[in-house]
Tab-separated table of C-alpha atoms in Angstrom:
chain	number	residue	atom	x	y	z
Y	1364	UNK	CA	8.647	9.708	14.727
Y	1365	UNK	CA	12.681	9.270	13.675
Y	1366	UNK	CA	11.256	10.935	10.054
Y	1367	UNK	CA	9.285	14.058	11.851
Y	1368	UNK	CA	12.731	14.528	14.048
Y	1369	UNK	CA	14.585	15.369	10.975
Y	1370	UNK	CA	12.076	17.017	8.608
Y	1371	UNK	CA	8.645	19.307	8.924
Y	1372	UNK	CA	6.341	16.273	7.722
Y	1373	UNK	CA	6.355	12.453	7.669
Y	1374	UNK	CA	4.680	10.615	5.126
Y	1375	UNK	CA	3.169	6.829	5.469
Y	1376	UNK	CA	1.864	4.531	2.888
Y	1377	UNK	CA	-0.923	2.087	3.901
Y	1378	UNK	CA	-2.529	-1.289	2.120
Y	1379	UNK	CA	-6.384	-1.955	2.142
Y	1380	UNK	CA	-7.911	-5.445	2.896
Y	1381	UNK	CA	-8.768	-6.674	5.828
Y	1382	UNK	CA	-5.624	-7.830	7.455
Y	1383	UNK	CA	-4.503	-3.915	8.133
Y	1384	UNK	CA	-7.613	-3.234	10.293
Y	1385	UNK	CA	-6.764	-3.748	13.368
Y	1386	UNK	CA	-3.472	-2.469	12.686
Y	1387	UNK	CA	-4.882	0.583	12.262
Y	1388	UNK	CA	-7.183	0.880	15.316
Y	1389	UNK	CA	-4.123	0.374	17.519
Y	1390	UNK	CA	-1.878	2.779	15.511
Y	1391	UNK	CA	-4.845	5.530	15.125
Y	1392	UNK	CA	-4.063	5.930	19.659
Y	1393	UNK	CA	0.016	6.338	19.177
Y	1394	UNK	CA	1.439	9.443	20.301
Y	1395	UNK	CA	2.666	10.786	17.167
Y	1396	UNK	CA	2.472	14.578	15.810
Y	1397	UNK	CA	-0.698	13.542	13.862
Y	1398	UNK	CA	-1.187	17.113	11.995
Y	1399	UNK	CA	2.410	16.707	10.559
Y	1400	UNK	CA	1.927	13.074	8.833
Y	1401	UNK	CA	0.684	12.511	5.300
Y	1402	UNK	CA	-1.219	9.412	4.999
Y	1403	UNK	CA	-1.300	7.657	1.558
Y	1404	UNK	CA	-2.156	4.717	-0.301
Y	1405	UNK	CA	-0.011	1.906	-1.538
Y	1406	UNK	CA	-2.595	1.425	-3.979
Y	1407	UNK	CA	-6.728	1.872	-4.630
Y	1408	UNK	CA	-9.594	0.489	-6.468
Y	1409	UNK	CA	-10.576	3.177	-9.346
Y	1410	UNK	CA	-14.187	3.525	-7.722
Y	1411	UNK	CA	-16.828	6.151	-7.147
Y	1412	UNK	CA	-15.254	8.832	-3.963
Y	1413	UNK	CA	-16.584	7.029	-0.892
Y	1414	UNK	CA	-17.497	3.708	-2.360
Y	1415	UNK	CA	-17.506	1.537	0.528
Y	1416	UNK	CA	-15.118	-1.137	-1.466
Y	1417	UNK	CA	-12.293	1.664	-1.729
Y	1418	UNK	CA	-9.085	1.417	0.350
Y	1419	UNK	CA	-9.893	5.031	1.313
Y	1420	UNK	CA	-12.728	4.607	3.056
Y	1421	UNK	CA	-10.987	1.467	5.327
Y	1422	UNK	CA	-8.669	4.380	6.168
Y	1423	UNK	CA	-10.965	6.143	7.212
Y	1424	UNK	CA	-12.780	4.148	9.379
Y	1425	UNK	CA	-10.299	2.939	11.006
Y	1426	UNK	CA	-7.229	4.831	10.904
Y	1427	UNK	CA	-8.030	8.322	10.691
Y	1428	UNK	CA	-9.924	8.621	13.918
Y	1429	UNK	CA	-9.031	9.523	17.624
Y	1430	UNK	CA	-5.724	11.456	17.613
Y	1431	UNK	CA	-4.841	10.148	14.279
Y	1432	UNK	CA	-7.616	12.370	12.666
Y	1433	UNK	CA	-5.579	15.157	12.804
Y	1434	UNK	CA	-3.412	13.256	10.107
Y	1435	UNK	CA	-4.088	14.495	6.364
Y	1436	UNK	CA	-5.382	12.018	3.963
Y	1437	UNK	CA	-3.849	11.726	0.581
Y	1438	UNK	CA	-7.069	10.429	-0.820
Y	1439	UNK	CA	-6.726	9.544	-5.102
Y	1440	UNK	CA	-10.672	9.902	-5.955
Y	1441	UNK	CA	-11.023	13.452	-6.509
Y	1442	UNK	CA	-14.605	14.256	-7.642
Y	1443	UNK	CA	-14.486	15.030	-11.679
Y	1444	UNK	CA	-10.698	13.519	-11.935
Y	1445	UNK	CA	-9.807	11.041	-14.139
Y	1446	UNK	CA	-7.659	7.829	-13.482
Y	1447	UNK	CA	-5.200	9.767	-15.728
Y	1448	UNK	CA	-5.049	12.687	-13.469
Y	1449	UNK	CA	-5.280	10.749	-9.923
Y	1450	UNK	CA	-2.352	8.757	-11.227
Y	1451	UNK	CA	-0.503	12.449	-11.924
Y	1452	UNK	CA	-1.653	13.392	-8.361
Y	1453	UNK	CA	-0.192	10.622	-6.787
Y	1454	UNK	CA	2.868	11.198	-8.726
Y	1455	UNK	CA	3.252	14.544	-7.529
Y	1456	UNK	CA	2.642	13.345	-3.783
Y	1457	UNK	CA	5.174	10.585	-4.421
Y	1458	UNK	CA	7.841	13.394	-4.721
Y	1459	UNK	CA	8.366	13.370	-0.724
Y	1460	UNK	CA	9.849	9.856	-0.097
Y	1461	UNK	CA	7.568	7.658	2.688
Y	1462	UNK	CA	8.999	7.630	6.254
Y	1463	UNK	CA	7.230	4.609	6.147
Y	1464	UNK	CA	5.100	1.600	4.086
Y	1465	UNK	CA	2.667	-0.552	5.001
Y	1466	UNK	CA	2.209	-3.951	2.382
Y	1467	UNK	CA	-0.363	-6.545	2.561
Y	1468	UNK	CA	-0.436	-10.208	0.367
Y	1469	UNK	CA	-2.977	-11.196	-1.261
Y	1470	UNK	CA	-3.314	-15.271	-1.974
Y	1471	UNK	CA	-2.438	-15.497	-5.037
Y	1472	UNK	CA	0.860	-13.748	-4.425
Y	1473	UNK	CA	-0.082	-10.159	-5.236
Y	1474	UNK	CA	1.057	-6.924	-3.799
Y	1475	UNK	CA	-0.207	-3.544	-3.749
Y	1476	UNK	CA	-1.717	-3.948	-7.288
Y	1477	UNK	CA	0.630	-5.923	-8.721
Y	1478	UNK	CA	-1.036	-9.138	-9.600
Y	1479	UNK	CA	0.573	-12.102	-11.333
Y	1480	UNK	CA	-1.011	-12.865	-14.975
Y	1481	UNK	CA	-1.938	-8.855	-15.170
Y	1482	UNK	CA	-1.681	-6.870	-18.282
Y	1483	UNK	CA	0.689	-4.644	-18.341
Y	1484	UNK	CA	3.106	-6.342	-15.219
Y	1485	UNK	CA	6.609	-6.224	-16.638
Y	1486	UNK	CA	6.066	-2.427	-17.417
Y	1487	UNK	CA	4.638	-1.880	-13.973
Y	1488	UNK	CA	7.177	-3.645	-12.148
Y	1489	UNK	CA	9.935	-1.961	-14.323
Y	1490	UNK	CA	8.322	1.749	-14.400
Y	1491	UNK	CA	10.213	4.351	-13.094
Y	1492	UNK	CA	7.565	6.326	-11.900
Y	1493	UNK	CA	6.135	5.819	-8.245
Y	1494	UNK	CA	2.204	4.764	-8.978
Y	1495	UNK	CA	0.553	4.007	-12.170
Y	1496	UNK	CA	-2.428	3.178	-12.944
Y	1497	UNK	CA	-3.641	-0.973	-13.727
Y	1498	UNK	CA	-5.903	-3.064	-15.356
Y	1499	UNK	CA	-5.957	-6.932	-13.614
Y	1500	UNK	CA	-8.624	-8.147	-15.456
Y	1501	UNK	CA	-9.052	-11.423	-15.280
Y	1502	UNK	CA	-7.287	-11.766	-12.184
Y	1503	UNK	CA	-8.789	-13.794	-9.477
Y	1504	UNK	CA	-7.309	-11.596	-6.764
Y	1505	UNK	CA	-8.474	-8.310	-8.096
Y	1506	UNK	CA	-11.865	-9.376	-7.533
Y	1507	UNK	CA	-14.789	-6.914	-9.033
Y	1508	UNK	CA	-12.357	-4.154	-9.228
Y	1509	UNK	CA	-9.740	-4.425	-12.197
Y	1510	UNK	CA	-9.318	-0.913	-12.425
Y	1511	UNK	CA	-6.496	0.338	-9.843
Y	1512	UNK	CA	-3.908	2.894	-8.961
Y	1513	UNK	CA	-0.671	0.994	-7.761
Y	1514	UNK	CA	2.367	2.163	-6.158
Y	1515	UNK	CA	5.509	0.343	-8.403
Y	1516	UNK	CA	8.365	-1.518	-7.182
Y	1517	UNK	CA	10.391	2.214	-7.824
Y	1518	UNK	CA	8.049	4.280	-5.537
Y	1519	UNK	CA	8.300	0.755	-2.760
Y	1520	UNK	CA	12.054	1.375	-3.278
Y	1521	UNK	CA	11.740	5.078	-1.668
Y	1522	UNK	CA	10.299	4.310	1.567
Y	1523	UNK	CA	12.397	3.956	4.907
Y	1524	UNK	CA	10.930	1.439	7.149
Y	1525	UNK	CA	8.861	-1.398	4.842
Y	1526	UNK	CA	6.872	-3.307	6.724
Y	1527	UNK	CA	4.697	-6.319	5.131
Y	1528	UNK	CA	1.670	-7.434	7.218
Y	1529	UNK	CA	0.381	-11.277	6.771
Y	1530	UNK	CA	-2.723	-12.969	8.807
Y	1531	UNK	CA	-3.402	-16.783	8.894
Y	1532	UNK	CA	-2.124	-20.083	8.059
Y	1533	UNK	CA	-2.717	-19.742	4.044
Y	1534	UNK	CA	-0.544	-16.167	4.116
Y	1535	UNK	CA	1.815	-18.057	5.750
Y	1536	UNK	CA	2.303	-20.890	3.308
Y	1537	UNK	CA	1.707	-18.072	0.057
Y	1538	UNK	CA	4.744	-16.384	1.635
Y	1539	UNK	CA	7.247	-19.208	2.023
Y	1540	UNK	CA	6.595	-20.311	-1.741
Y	1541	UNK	CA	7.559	-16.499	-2.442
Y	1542	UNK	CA	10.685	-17.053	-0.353
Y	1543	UNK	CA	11.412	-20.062	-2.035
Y	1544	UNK	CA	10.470	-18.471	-5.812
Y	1545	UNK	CA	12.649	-16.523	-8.291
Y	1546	UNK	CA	10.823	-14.370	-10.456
Y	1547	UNK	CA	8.336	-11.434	-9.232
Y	1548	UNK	CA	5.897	-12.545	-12.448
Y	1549	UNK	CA	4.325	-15.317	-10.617
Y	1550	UNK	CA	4.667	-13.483	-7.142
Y	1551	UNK	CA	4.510	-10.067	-7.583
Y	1552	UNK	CA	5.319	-9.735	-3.819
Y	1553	UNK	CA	8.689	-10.908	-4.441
Y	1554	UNK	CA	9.614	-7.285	-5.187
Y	1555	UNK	CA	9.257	-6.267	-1.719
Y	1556	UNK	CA	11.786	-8.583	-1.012
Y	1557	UNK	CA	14.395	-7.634	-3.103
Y	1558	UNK	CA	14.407	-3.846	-2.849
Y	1559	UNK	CA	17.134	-1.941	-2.607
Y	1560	UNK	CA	18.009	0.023	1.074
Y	1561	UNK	CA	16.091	-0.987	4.564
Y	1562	UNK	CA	15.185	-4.762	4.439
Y	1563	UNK	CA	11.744	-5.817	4.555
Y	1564	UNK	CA	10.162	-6.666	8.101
Y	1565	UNK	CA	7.743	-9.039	7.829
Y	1566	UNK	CA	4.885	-9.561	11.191
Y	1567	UNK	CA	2.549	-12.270	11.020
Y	1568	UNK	CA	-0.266	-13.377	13.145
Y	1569	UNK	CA	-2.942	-16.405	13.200
């Protein structure tokens, strides 16, 4: 609302999982100027468009609906498009700075895509372009889906309000021994911490 008071459009950045869900339901019913927000994704499993394990269609369900529907999607799976080019597409979207950004944790520490062990980390956490595209394979918190699209700790950096979202005991102890760690290697989510600008709100539940 403070974003589309100063400028034409708003943009906000959204996590997958589970956690967000409800989040969204609520958030889908807020009086905002829907057709003037961008809605995009902090980061997305490189599946088939409308694979029901995709980020995008969680956002779907249960954020774009109701009054929120009139939002437009920033969706990366483009039929025909390679990872190459959705990564290129996201870039260009990245160009208008997020009024706002949504995180999520996974338990092993990760955020957005950035998962600790992964291929590739350092120059993901050190890249100065907003997304690019990962391969966690071999790590437990990716699950099935190694292939990704994930924002970086410079496209985190230009978003106004950051917001990280944790549910349940286990979050709850993952996220103190981030608090209490040094490095973002062996908790990714410690860059959310330690960006530059607006600190980092962090809302947790049961």
């Amino acid at each position: 609302r403070r974003r589309l008071e100063q400028a034409p459009r708003a943009r906000l950045l959204v996590s997958g999982g589970s956690t967000p869900a409800p989040v969204f339901e609520a958030l889908s019913q807020a009086p905002l100027d829907w057709p003037r927000i961008d809605i995009g994704l902090v980061d997305e499993r490189w599946l088939q468009p409308g694979d029901p394990d995709t980020n995008a269609v969680l956002v779907r369900e249960h954020l774009l609906q109701g009054p929120a529907a009139a939002a437009t999607f920033e969706d990366p799976h483009v039929p025909g498009q390679s990872l190459d080019e959705a990564v290129a597409l996201a870039n260009r979207r990245a160009a208008e700075p997020p009024a706002a950004m949504l995180l999520g944790m996974g338990g092993d520490g990760h955020t957005a895509s950035l998962f600790p062990g992964m291929r590739g980390l350092d120059d993901a956490l050190h890249s100065e372009a907003a997304y690019v595209a990962v391969d966690a394979t071999g790590c437990e918190g990716a699950g099935p889906w190694p292939t990704r699209i994930s924002l970086t700790p410079a496209g985190m950096a230009a978003a106004g309000l950051r917001v990280l979202l944790l549910r349940g005991e286990d979050k709850r102890i993952v996220y103190e021994r981030a608090r209490g760690s040094t490095g973002a290697e062996a908790m990714p989510v410690r860059v959310a911490f330690d960006l530059p600008g607006e600190p980092l709100q962090v809302y947790w539940a049961r």
